[in-house]
Amino acid sequence: MEAKAPISLQWRLGKGRVPKCYGFLSFLFILGFILSVVVLSTESRLGGGTAPARGSRDGYPARISAPRTPNSARMSSKTMLTMCSRGHTRIQRRQLCLPHLNRHLQVQAASRESTNGFEEQDGNADQPVNRPEVENLVIIGSGPAGYTASIYAGRANLAPLVFEGYSAGGVRGGQLMSTTEVENFPGFPEGITGPDLMERMRAQAARWGATLFTEDVVTVDLSERPFTITSTERSVKANSIIIATGATAKKLGIPREDEFWSRGISACAICDGASPIFRLKPVAVVGGGDTAVEEALYLTKYASHVHLIVRDAKLRASKTMQDRLMSHPLVTVHYNKIIEDAIGDQSMTGLLLSDRKSKEQSNLNVNGLFYGIGHSPNTNIVKGQVDLNEAGYIKVSEIGQTNVEGVFAAGDIHDTEWRQAVTAAGSGCSAAIATERYLVEKDLIQEFKPSTVAESISSAHEDTIEEDNEEVFDINEIRHKGQYALRKLYHESNRVLAVMFTSPTCGPCRSLKPMLHRLLDEFENEVHFVEIDISKDSDIAEAAGVTGTPTVQFFKEKQLMDKVSGVKMKSEYRKIVSKALVEENQDSKSKVPVSENS
């Protein structure tokens, strides 16, 4: 009989059959390995499996300071609760999971607040967090002057830091964000809207390496070098500064101005003109220049009639604008008139006028009043540190140099004569070139090569949300548009519902929308967003009591939680949503049934 090799050797040589015991042991080994991987993965995602970090509790950091949030902070609360609930009974879920979820929400809130402002910016997503100890150049303000200075400084490898502003002196982009058609800016034979022009300039500045922070500058210290600039979120030092803060629309100062502000009186026709309180009703515009005439013509789209109140005996607007105004059948011009006060109870119903010559008083029945009476320079942050003229404008040399070496000014902050977008852009160019020469002359320049990832960001501001209808509506989507989506989500969504009311030509809306979209990304699937165009869905806006754009209303379970008008910092919107989620968690905890044996 032929001798056979041992079974183990036959297996290794590929001869014979594998005994059943070997296959069974292999199966147990693989199964054990898979189970251990699953358990370790689940523990790590829940914050367990490792010893708590120093200064932490239950595996959650006591303070999260990194700009990047950990996975547990980015995870939605629903996902967290589902993972925690696996393998637990209802009693165990009440005792373990809900407190766990509450801590999770606290971690989310802490991580969002710990960004130190870096996520508040509306510039490049890839902008560097680590800035030099002393900046080459800080540009304060946006608009044609600020953005043009940013473009030229960026191309000179100065890597400028730009504080665009968000409320002081108006929204980022300046006065053109509240302008409809710009027909005299070179390169646009068909014309372009003010907000579109500003978004293009902003994208070009970002492309050439400008770091853009949508923040207000609070103080500027020019007493020591390098200069210190402090915003609402940070403090930086710089070897040079370009001030391009522009000007703010003036108010009349009539007795009941504050009472009827946003309830009949407005300084922005294109922001508020489409509101239901003005639609198909008579309104008035005060002023005699191009701004007032442009607003009057714009309001004819919505109002039943427009009255232009002019203090002098003639208009100061350009001949082209005057011709358009006089030929429009829905416009009446009142010369030599002064507005003494507004009339009305809950809302404005008229104006009390007086004649400059006869002193006679009369009432004009209108439901709205829009200001177009000029602007005041935004020089408060440098008042007492640079020389100003009698009207408050900064005094500059031919190249934009102030009396303080290394500090330049551009745009309407010093222009008392022309105040045009193209002249503001030209002064921004001059100031940037002069700044570069100053830094070279003083041997202060640090050159930075533009980042290869700094490409145009214009697409980031395009509206990609299509209006919902019965065929395309999907409640699992986060972003929606139109009244059909609003009605469905109002009745069926169990998330926080953010409703943003906009109008087609609203410049501030363009600043706010991308900010809110980034906020939605932070909260993942815990918020629904709906955009309502008040010019299309005026009945919805009227029912919601919206009198201007942008306006954001927050709902939870059909209850209005909060309302924010205008453009605020992202942290304010974040606090509203975070508060709603924490309250929801507390309500859920109180509703969990308690077993008789617990």
Coordinates of C-alpha atoms in Angstrom, one line a residue:
M1 CA 0.0 0.0 0.0
E2 CA 1.3 3.4 -0.9
A3 CA 2.1 5.6 2.0
K4 CA 0.1 9.0 2.2
A5 CA 1.4 12.3 3.4
P6 CA -0.2 13.8 6.6
I7 CA -3.5 15.6 6.0
S8 CA -2.0 19.0 6.9
L9 CA 0.7 18.5 4.2
Q10 CA -1.9 17.4 1.6
W11 CA -3.8 20.6 2.3
R12 CA -0.7 22.7 1.8
L13 CA 0.2 20.9 -1.4
G14 CA -3.3 21.2 -2.7
K15 CA -3.9 17.5 -2.5
G16 CA -6.9 16.0 -0.9
R17 CA -9.9 17.7 0.7
V18 CA -9.9 20.2 3.6
P19 CA -11.3 18.7 6.8
K20 CA -14.6 20.2 7.9
C21 CA -13.1 21.3 11.2
Y22 CA -10.6 23.6 9.3
G23 CA -13.4 25.3 7.4
F24 CA -15.5 25.9 10.5
L25 CA -12.6 27.4 12.4
S26 CA -11.8 29.7 9.5
F27 CA -15.4 30.9 9.4
L28 CA -15.3 31.7 13.1
F29 CA -12.1 33.6 12.7
I30 CA -13.5 35.8 9.9
L31 CA -16.8 36.4 11.7
G32 CA -14.9 37.5 14.9
F33 CA -12.7 39.9 12.9
I34 CA -15.8 41.5 11.2
L35 CA -17.6 41.9 14.5
S36 CA -14.6 43.6 16.1
V37 CA -14.2 46.1 13.3
V38 CA -17.9 47.0 13.5
V39 CA -17.8 47.5 17.2
L40 CA -14.7 49.6 17.1
S41 CA -16.1 51.7 14.3
T42 CA -19.3 52.3 16.1
E43 CA -17.5 53.2 19.4
S44 CA -15.2 55.7 17.6
R45 CA -18.2 57.4 15.8
L46 CA -20.0 57.8 19.1
G47 CA -17.0 59.3 20.9
G48 CA -16.2 56.1 22.8
G49 CA -13.7 53.4 22.4
T50 CA -10.9 55.6 23.6
A51 CA -10.1 57.3 26.9
P52 CA -11.6 60.8 27.1
A53 CA -9.2 63.6 26.2
R54 CA -7.8 65.7 28.9
G55 CA -10.3 68.4 29.9
S56 CA -13.2 66.5 28.3
R57 CA -16.2 64.7 29.4
D58 CA -17.5 61.4 28.1
G59 CA -15.1 61.6 25.2
Y60 CA -16.4 65.0 24.1
P61 CA -13.8 67.9 24.1
A62 CA -14.6 70.6 26.6
R63 CA -13.8 73.2 24.0
I64 CA -13.3 72.8 20.3
S65 CA -11.0 75.4 18.9
A66 CA -10.0 74.1 15.5
P67 CA -11.6 75.7 12.5
R68 CA -12.4 72.3 11.2
T69 CA -15.1 70.5 13.2
P70 CA -14.7 66.8 14.1
N71 CA -17.0 64.1 12.6
S72 CA -19.2 64.0 15.7
A73 CA -19.9 67.7 15.3
R74 CA -20.7 67.4 11.7
M75 CA -23.0 64.4 12.1
S76 CA -26.7 65.3 12.1
S77 CA -28.6 64.7 15.4
K78 CA -30.9 62.2 13.7
T79 CA -28.0 60.1 12.6
M80 CA -26.5 60.3 16.1
L81 CA -29.8 59.3 17.7
T82 CA -30.2 56.4 15.3
M83 CA -26.7 55.1 16.0
C84 CA -27.1 55.5 19.8
S85 CA -30.5 53.7 19.7
R86 CA -29.2 50.5 18.2
G87 CA -29.5 47.5 20.5
H88 CA -31.2 49.5 23.3
T89 CA -34.7 49.2 24.7
R90 CA -37.0 52.2 25.0
I91 CA -36.0 52.6 28.7
Q92 CA -32.3 52.4 27.9
R93 CA -32.8 54.9 25.0
R94 CA -34.4 57.4 27.5
Q95 CA -31.6 56.9 30.0
L96 CA -28.7 56.9 27.6
C97 CA -29.5 58.2 24.1
L98 CA -31.2 61.5 24.7
P99 CA -28.6 62.8 27.1
H100 CA -26.0 61.7 24.6
L101 CA -27.8 63.6 21.8
N102 CA -28.1 66.7 24.0
R103 CA -24.3 66.7 24.5
H104 CA -23.9 66.2 20.8
L105 CA -25.9 69.3 20.0
Q106 CA -23.8 71.2 22.5
V107 CA -20.7 70.0 20.7
Q108 CA -22.1 71.2 17.4
A109 CA -22.9 74.6 18.9
A110 CA -19.4 74.9 20.4
S111 CA -17.7 73.9 17.2
R112 CA -19.7 76.3 15.1
E113 CA -18.9 79.2 17.6
S114 CA -15.2 78.2 17.7
T115 CA -14.5 79.1 14.1
N116 CA -13.2 82.5 15.3
G117 CA -14.9 84.2 12.3
F118 CA -13.2 82.3 9.5
E119 CA -16.5 80.8 8.3
E120 CA -18.2 84.3 8.5
Q121 CA -16.3 85.4 5.5
D122 CA -18.0 85.4 2.1
G123 CA -14.9 85.2 0.0
N124 CA -12.9 82.2 -1.3
A125 CA -13.6 78.9 0.4
D126 CA -9.9 78.2 -0.1
Q127 CA -8.5 81.4 1.4
P128 CA -5.6 80.9 3.7
V129 CA -6.3 80.9 7.4
N130 CA -2.7 81.7 8.5
R131 CA -2.0 85.3 7.6
P132 CA 1.3 87.1 8.0
E133 CA 1.9 88.8 11.3
V134 CA 1.8 92.2 9.6
E135 CA -0.2 92.6 6.4
N136 CA 1.1 94.5 3.4
L137 CA -2.2 96.2 2.9
V138 CA -5.6 96.2 4.4
I139 CA -8.5 97.6 2.3
I140 CA -11.5 98.9 4.3
G141 CA -14.7 98.9 2.2
S142 CA -15.9 97.4 -1.0
G143 CA -17.8 98.8 -4.0
P144 CA -16.0 99.8 -7.2
A145 CA -13.1 101.6 -5.4
G146 CA -12.4 98.8 -2.8
Y147 CA -12.7 95.9 -5.3
T148 CA -10.6 97.7 -8.0
A149 CA -7.9 98.4 -5.4
S150 CA -8.1 94.7 -4.4
I151 CA -7.6 93.6 -8.0
Y152 CA -4.6 95.8 -8.6
A153 CA -3.0 95.0 -5.2
G154 CA -3.6 91.3 -5.8
R155 CA -1.9 91.4 -9.2
A156 CA 1.1 93.2 -7.5
N157 CA 1.4 90.1 -5.2
L158 CA 0.5 92.1 -2.1
A159 CA -2.1 89.6 -1.0
P160 CA -4.5 92.3 0.3
L161 CA -6.9 91.7 3.2
V162 CA -10.3 93.3 2.5
F163 CA -12.9 94.1 5.1
E164 CA -16.0 94.4 2.9
G165 CA -18.4 95.5 5.6
Y166 CA -21.9 94.1 6.2
S167 CA -24.0 96.7 8.0
A168 CA -22.0 99.9 8.7
G169 CA -22.6 102.1 5.6
G170 CA -24.7 99.4 3.9
V171 CA -24.0 95.9 2.6
R172 CA -20.9 94.8 0.9
G173 CA -20.6 96.2 -2.7
G174 CA -21.6 99.7 -1.7
Q175 CA -24.3 101.9 -3.3
L176 CA -24.4 99.9 -6.5
M177 CA -26.0 97.0 -4.6
S178 CA -29.1 99.2 -4.5
T179 CA -29.0 100.3 -8.1
T180 CA -30.9 98.8 -11.0
E181 CA -29.4 99.4 -14.4
V182 CA -25.9 100.8 -14.8
E183 CA -25.7 102.0 -18.4
N184 CA -22.5 104.2 -18.3
F185 CA -19.9 101.7 -17.1
P186 CA -17.5 100.9 -19.9
G187 CA -17.6 97.4 -21.4
F188 CA -21.4 96.7 -21.0
P189 CA -23.1 98.1 -24.2
E190 CA -26.4 96.5 -23.1
G191 CA -26.1 97.8 -19.5
I192 CA -25.7 95.7 -16.3
T193 CA -27.4 95.8 -12.9
G194 CA -25.4 97.2 -10.0
P195 CA -25.4 93.9 -8.0
D196 CA -24.2 92.0 -11.1
L197 CA -21.4 94.4 -11.7
M198 CA -20.3 94.2 -8.0
E199 CA -20.3 90.4 -8.0
R200 CA -18.1 90.4 -11.1
M201 CA -15.6 92.8 -9.5
R202 CA -15.6 90.8 -6.3
A203 CA -15.0 87.5 -8.1
Q204 CA -12.1 89.1 -10.0
A205 CA -10.6 90.4 -6.7
A206 CA -10.8 86.9 -5.2
R207 CA -9.2 85.4 -8.3
W208 CA -6.1 87.6 -7.8
G209 CA -5.6 86.6 -4.2
A210 CA -7.6 89.1 -2.1
T211 CA -8.8 87.7 1.2
L212 CA -12.4 88.9 1.7
F213 CA -14.0 89.2 5.1
T214 CA -17.6 90.4 5.3
E215 CA -17.1 92.2 8.5
D216 CA -17.4 95.8 9.8
V217 CA -14.3 97.6 11.0
V218 CA -14.9 99.0 14.4
T219 CA -11.7 100.9 15.1
V220 CA -8.5 102.0 13.3
D221 CA -5.4 103.0 15.2
L222 CA -3.1 105.2 13.1
S223 CA -1.0 106.4 16.1
E224 CA 1.5 103.6 15.9
R225 CA 3.1 101.6 13.1
P226 CA 2.2 99.1 11.9
F227 CA -1.4 100.3 12.0
T228 CA -4.0 98.3 13.9
I229 CA -7.4 97.5 12.3
T230 CA -10.0 95.9 14.5
S231 CA -13.2 94.4 13.1
T232 CA -16.2 92.7 14.7
E233 CA -14.3 89.4 14.5
R234 CA -10.6 90.0 14.5
S235 CA -7.7 92.4 14.9
V236 CA -4.9 92.8 12.3
K237 CA -1.8 94.9 11.8
A238 CA -0.8 96.4 8.5
N239 CA 1.9 98.5 6.9
S240 CA -0.6 100.4 4.7
I241 CA -4.3 101.0 4.5
I242 CA -6.7 102.0 1.7
I243 CA -10.0 103.5 3.0
A244 CA -12.9 102.9 0.6
T245 CA -15.9 103.0 2.9
G246 CA -18.0 105.1 0.6
A247 CA -21.0 107.0 1.7
T248 CA -24.4 106.3 3.4
A249 CA -27.8 107.5 2.2
K250 CA -29.0 110.5 4.1
K251 CA -32.3 110.7 6.0
L252 CA -34.8 113.6 6.2
G253 CA -35.1 113.6 10.0
I254 CA -38.8 114.3 10.0
P255 CA -40.6 113.8 13.3
R256 CA -42.2 110.4 12.6
E257 CA -39.4 109.0 10.5
D258 CA -38.4 106.3 13.0
E259 CA -42.0 105.3 13.6
F260 CA -42.7 104.6 9.9
W261 CA -39.3 103.2 9.0
S262 CA -39.8 99.9 7.2
R263 CA -43.5 100.5 7.5
G264 CA -43.8 103.1 4.7
I265 CA -40.5 104.9 4.7
S266 CA -37.4 103.3 3.0
A267 CA -34.0 104.3 1.6
C268 CA -33.9 101.5 -1.0
A269 CA -36.5 101.4 -3.7
I270 CA -35.2 98.3 -5.4
C271 CA -35.0 96.4 -2.1
D272 CA -38.5 97.3 -0.8
G273 CA -40.4 98.6 -3.9
A274 CA -42.0 95.2 -4.7
S275 CA -43.4 94.8 -1.1
P276 CA -47.1 94.3 -0.9
I277 CA -47.6 97.5 1.1
F278 CA -46.5 99.5 -1.9
R279 CA -47.9 97.4 -4.8
L280 CA -50.6 99.2 -6.8
K281 CA -50.6 102.1 -4.4
P282 CA -49.4 105.7 -4.7
V283 CA -45.9 106.3 -3.4
A284 CA -43.5 109.3 -3.3
V285 CA -39.7 109.8 -3.8
V286 CA -37.9 112.8 -2.4
G287 CA -34.8 114.2 -4.2
G288 CA -33.8 115.9 -7.5
G289 CA -30.7 114.0 -8.7
D290 CA -30.1 110.9 -10.7
T291 CA -30.7 108.6 -7.7
A292 CA -34.1 110.0 -7.0
V293 CA -35.2 110.0 -10.7
E294 CA -33.9 106.4 -11.1
E295 CA -35.9 105.3 -8.0
A296 CA -39.0 107.0 -9.2
L297 CA -38.8 105.3 -12.6
Y298 CA -38.2 101.9 -11.0
L299 CA -41.2 102.2 -8.7
T300 CA -43.5 102.7 -11.7
K301 CA -43.2 98.9 -12.1
Y302 CA -45.2 98.3 -8.9
A303 CA -46.9 101.5 -7.7
S304 CA -50.1 102.9 -9.1
H305 CA -48.5 106.3 -9.3
V306 CA -45.2 107.9 -8.3
H307 CA -44.8 111.5 -6.9
L308 CA -41.4 113.0 -7.1
I309 CA -40.9 115.7 -4.4
V310 CA -38.2 118.2 -5.4
R311 CA -37.0 120.9 -3.0
D312 CA -35.7 123.2 -5.7
A313 CA -37.3 124.7 -8.8
K314 CA -35.6 122.3 -11.2
L315 CA -34.1 118.8 -11.3
R316 CA -30.3 118.2 -10.9
A317 CA -30.5 114.8 -12.7
S318 CA -28.8 114.2 -16.1
K319 CA -30.7 115.3 -19.2
T320 CA -31.3 111.6 -20.3
M321 CA -32.8 110.7 -16.9
Q322 CA -35.0 113.9 -17.0
D323 CA -36.3 113.0 -20.4
R324 CA -37.3 109.5 -19.3
L325 CA -39.0 110.9 -16.2
M326 CA -41.0 113.6 -17.9
S327 CA -42.3 111.2 -20.6
H328 CA -43.6 108.6 -18.1
P329 CA -47.4 108.8 -17.6
L330 CA -47.2 107.4 -14.0
V331 CA -44.9 110.1 -12.6
T332 CA -45.8 113.6 -11.3
V333 CA -43.1 116.1 -10.2
H334 CA -43.8 118.5 -7.4
Y335 CA -41.3 121.4 -7.3
N336 CA -40.4 123.7 -4.4
K337 CA -41.9 121.3 -1.9
I338 CA -40.6 120.4 1.6
I339 CA -41.7 117.3 3.4
E340 CA -42.7 118.3 7.0
D341 CA -43.8 115.0 8.3
A342 CA -45.5 111.6 7.6
I343 CA -49.1 110.9 8.3
G344 CA -50.8 107.7 9.4
D345 CA -51.7 105.3 12.2
Q346 CA -50.4 101.8 11.9
S347 CA -48.8 102.5 8.6
M348 CA -48.1 105.6 6.5
T349 CA -51.0 107.0 4.6
G350 CA -49.7 110.4 3.5
L351 CA -47.3 113.3 3.7
L352 CA -47.6 116.8 5.0
L353 CA -46.0 119.2 2.5
S354 CA -45.2 122.9 2.6
D355 CA -44.4 125.2 -0.3
R356 CA -41.0 127.0 -0.1
K357 CA -42.4 130.2 -1.6
S358 CA -46.0 130.5 -0.3
K359 CA -45.4 128.5 2.9
E360 CA -48.8 126.9 2.3
Q361 CA -49.2 123.4 3.6
S362 CA -51.0 120.5 1.9
N363 CA -51.5 116.7 2.3
L364 CA -50.3 114.2 -0.3
N365 CA -52.0 110.8 -0.1
V366 CA -49.3 108.2 -0.6
N367 CA -48.5 104.8 1.1
G368 CA -44.8 105.0 0.8
L369 CA -41.8 107.4 0.9
F370 CA -38.4 106.6 -0.6
Y371 CA -35.3 108.7 0.0
G372 CA -33.0 109.9 -2.8
I373 CA -31.4 113.0 -1.2
G374 CA -27.8 112.2 -1.3
H375 CA -25.2 110.6 0.9
S376 CA -22.9 111.3 3.9
P377 CA -19.3 110.0 3.9
N378 CA -18.5 107.1 6.2
T379 CA -15.5 108.5 7.9
N380 CA -16.3 107.8 11.6
I381 CA -13.5 105.2 12.0
V382 CA -10.8 107.7 11.0
K383 CA -12.3 110.9 12.3
G384 CA -9.7 112.8 14.3
Q385 CA -6.8 110.8 12.7
V386 CA -6.8 112.0 9.1
D387 CA -7.7 115.5 7.7
L388 CA -11.4 116.0 6.6
N389 CA -13.0 118.9 4.8
E390 CA -16.0 120.8 6.1
A391 CA -18.4 118.3 4.7
G392 CA -16.7 115.3 6.4
Y393 CA -14.9 114.0 3.2
I394 CA -11.2 112.9 3.5
K395 CA -8.7 115.3 2.1
V396 CA -6.3 113.5 -0.3
S397 CA -3.5 114.3 -2.8
E398 CA -3.6 113.6 -6.5
I399 CA -2.7 109.9 -5.9
G400 CA -5.1 109.4 -3.0
Q401 CA -2.6 109.9 -0.2
T402 CA -4.0 111.3 3.1
N403 CA -2.0 113.4 5.5
V404 CA -0.9 110.2 7.2
E405 CA 1.9 108.4 5.4
G406 CA 0.9 105.0 4.3
V407 CA -2.9 105.7 4.5
F408 CA -4.8 106.2 1.2
A409 CA -8.4 106.9 0.3
A410 CA -10.4 105.9 -2.7
G411 CA -14.0 106.4 -4.0
D412 CA -16.8 108.4 -2.6
I413 CA -15.1 108.8 0.7
H414 CA -13.1 111.7 -0.8
D415 CA -15.0 112.4 -4.1
T416 CA -17.2 115.5 -3.6
E417 CA -17.7 116.2 -7.3
W418 CA -18.2 113.2 -9.6
R419 CA -19.3 110.3 -7.4
Q420 CA -19.5 107.8 -10.3
A421 CA -18.8 104.1 -10.4
V422 CA -16.1 104.5 -13.0
T423 CA -14.4 107.4 -11.2
A424 CA -14.5 105.4 -8.0
A425 CA -12.9 102.4 -9.8
G426 CA -10.2 104.7 -11.2
S427 CA -9.4 106.1 -7.7
G428 CA -9.1 102.6 -6.4
C429 CA -6.6 101.8 -9.1
S430 CA -4.6 104.9 -8.3
A431 CA -4.6 104.2 -4.5
A432 CA -3.4 100.6 -5.0
I433 CA -0.5 101.6 -7.3
A434 CA 0.5 104.4 -4.9
T435 CA 0.4 101.9 -2.0
E436 CA 2.7 99.5 -3.8
R437 CA 5.2 102.2 -4.5
Y438 CA 5.1 103.3 -0.9
L439 CA 5.8 99.8 0.4
V440 CA 8.7 99.4 -2.0
E441 CA 10.1 102.8 -1.1
K442 CA 9.9 102.0 2.6
D443 CA 11.3 98.5 2.1
L444 CA 8.1 97.0 3.8
I445 CA 6.8 94.9 1.0
Q446 CA 6.3 91.1 1.3
E447 CA 5.5 89.4 -2.0
F448 CA 3.0 86.6 -2.1
K449 CA 2.4 84.5 -5.2
P450 CA -1.3 84.2 -6.0
S451 CA -2.7 80.8 -5.1
T452 CA -3.3 78.4 -8.0
V453 CA -6.7 77.6 -6.5
A454 CA -7.8 81.2 -6.5
E455 CA -10.2 81.0 -9.5
S456 CA -13.3 82.9 -10.3
I457 CA -16.0 82.5 -7.7
S458 CA -18.8 84.1 -9.7
S459 CA -20.6 80.8 -10.0
A460 CA -20.8 80.5 -6.2
H461 CA -23.4 83.3 -6.3
E462 CA -25.5 82.0 -9.1
D463 CA -29.1 81.0 -8.2
T464 CA -29.2 77.3 -8.9
I465 CA -32.5 76.6 -7.1
E466 CA -35.4 75.9 -9.4
E467 CA -38.9 76.6 -8.4
D468 CA -40.7 73.6 -7.0
N469 CA -44.0 72.2 -8.3
E470 CA -46.0 69.0 -7.7
E471 CA -43.9 67.0 -10.1
V472 CA -40.4 67.9 -8.9
F473 CA -40.9 68.6 -5.2
D474 CA -38.9 66.3 -2.9
I475 CA -39.2 66.8 0.8
N476 CA -35.8 65.1 1.3
E477 CA -34.1 68.0 -0.5
I478 CA -32.8 70.8 1.7
R479 CA -33.2 73.8 -0.6
H480 CA -36.5 74.8 -2.2
K481 CA -38.1 77.7 -4.0
G482 CA -41.7 79.0 -4.4
Q483 CA -45.0 78.9 -2.6
Y484 CA -45.8 75.3 -3.5
A485 CA -42.7 74.2 -1.6
L486 CA -43.4 76.5 1.3
R487 CA -47.0 75.2 1.7
K488 CA -45.8 71.6 1.6
L489 CA -42.9 72.1 4.1
Y490 CA -45.0 74.3 6.4
H491 CA -47.4 71.4 6.9
E492 CA -45.2 68.3 6.5
S493 CA -41.7 69.1 7.5
N494 CA -40.4 68.2 11.0
R495 CA -37.3 70.2 10.6
V496 CA -36.6 73.9 11.3
L497 CA -38.0 75.9 8.3
A498 CA -36.1 79.0 7.1
V499 CA -38.0 81.1 4.7
M500 CA -36.1 83.9 2.9
F501 CA -38.1 86.6 1.2
T502 CA -36.2 88.2 -1.8
S503 CA -36.9 90.4 -4.8
P504 CA -35.2 90.2 -8.2
T505 CA -33.1 93.3 -7.9
C506 CA -32.3 93.2 -4.2
G507 CA -28.5 93.6 -3.8
P508 CA -28.4 92.7 -0.1
C509 CA -30.2 89.5 -0.9
R510 CA -27.2 88.4 -3.0
S511 CA -24.9 88.9 -0.1
L512 CA -27.2 87.0 2.3
K513 CA -28.1 84.0 0.2
P514 CA -24.7 82.3 -0.1
M515 CA -24.2 82.9 3.7
L516 CA -27.4 81.0 4.4
H517 CA -26.5 78.2 2.1
R518 CA -23.3 77.7 4.0
L519 CA -25.3 77.7 7.2
L520 CA -27.5 74.9 5.8
D521 CA -24.4 72.8 5.1
E522 CA -23.4 73.1 8.8
F523 CA -26.8 71.8 9.9
E524 CA -27.0 69.1 7.3
N525 CA -30.5 67.5 7.2
E526 CA -31.9 69.5 10.2
V527 CA -33.1 72.6 8.3
H528 CA -35.4 73.1 5.3
F529 CA -34.8 76.3 3.3
V530 CA -37.4 78.0 1.0
E531 CA -36.8 81.1 -1.1
I532 CA -39.9 83.3 -1.8
D533 CA -39.7 86.0 -4.5
I534 CA -42.1 88.7 -3.3
S535 CA -42.7 90.0 -6.8
K536 CA -44.1 86.6 -7.9
D537 CA -45.7 85.5 -4.6
S538 CA -46.9 88.8 -3.3
D539 CA -49.8 87.1 -1.5
I540 CA -47.4 85.0 0.6
A541 CA -45.3 88.0 1.4
E542 CA -48.4 90.0 2.4
A543 CA -49.7 87.2 4.6
A544 CA -46.3 87.0 6.3
G545 CA -46.2 90.8 7.0
V546 CA -43.0 91.3 4.9
T547 CA -42.3 95.0 4.2
G548 CA -38.8 94.7 2.7
T549 CA -36.1 92.4 1.5
P550 CA -34.2 90.5 2.5
T551 CA -36.3 89.1 5.4
V552 CA -35.8 85.6 6.9
Q553 CA -38.4 83.9 9.0
F554 CA -37.8 80.8 11.0
F555 CA -40.6 78.3 11.8
K556 CA -40.8 75.1 13.8
E557 CA -44.0 72.9 13.8
K558 CA -46.0 75.8 12.2
Q559 CA -44.8 78.3 14.9
L560 CA -42.9 81.4 14.0
M561 CA -39.7 81.3 16.1
D562 CA -37.9 84.4 14.9
K563 CA -37.7 87.0 12.2
V564 CA -34.6 88.8 10.8
S565 CA -34.7 91.8 8.5
G566 CA -31.7 92.9 6.5
V567 CA -28.3 91.3 6.4
K568 CA -26.8 90.1 9.7
M569 CA -23.7 88.1 10.7
K570 CA -24.0 84.4 10.1
S571 CA -23.7 83.8 13.9
E572 CA -27.0 85.4 14.5
Y573 CA -28.8 83.0 12.1
R574 CA -26.9 80.1 13.6
K575 CA -27.9 80.9 17.1
I576 CA -31.6 80.9 16.1
V577 CA -31.3 77.4 14.5
S578 CA -29.2 76.0 17.3
K579 CA -31.7 77.2 19.9
A580 CA -34.5 75.6 18.0
L581 CA -32.7 72.2 17.8
V582 CA -31.8 72.3 21.5
E583 CA -35.5 73.1 22.4
E584 CA -36.6 70.3 20.2
N585 CA -34.3 67.9 21.9
Q586 CA -35.6 68.9 25.3
D587 CA -39.2 68.5 24.2
S588 CA -38.4 65.0 22.8
K589 CA -36.8 64.1 26.1
S590 CA -39.8 65.1 28.1
K591 CA -42.1 63.2 25.8
V592 CA -40.3 59.8 26.0
P593 CA -42.6 57.4 27.8
V594 CA -41.4 56.1 31.2
S595 CA -41.9 52.4 32.0
E596 CA -43.7 51.5 35.2
N597 CA -40.6 49.5 36.2
S598 CA -38.2 52.4 35.6

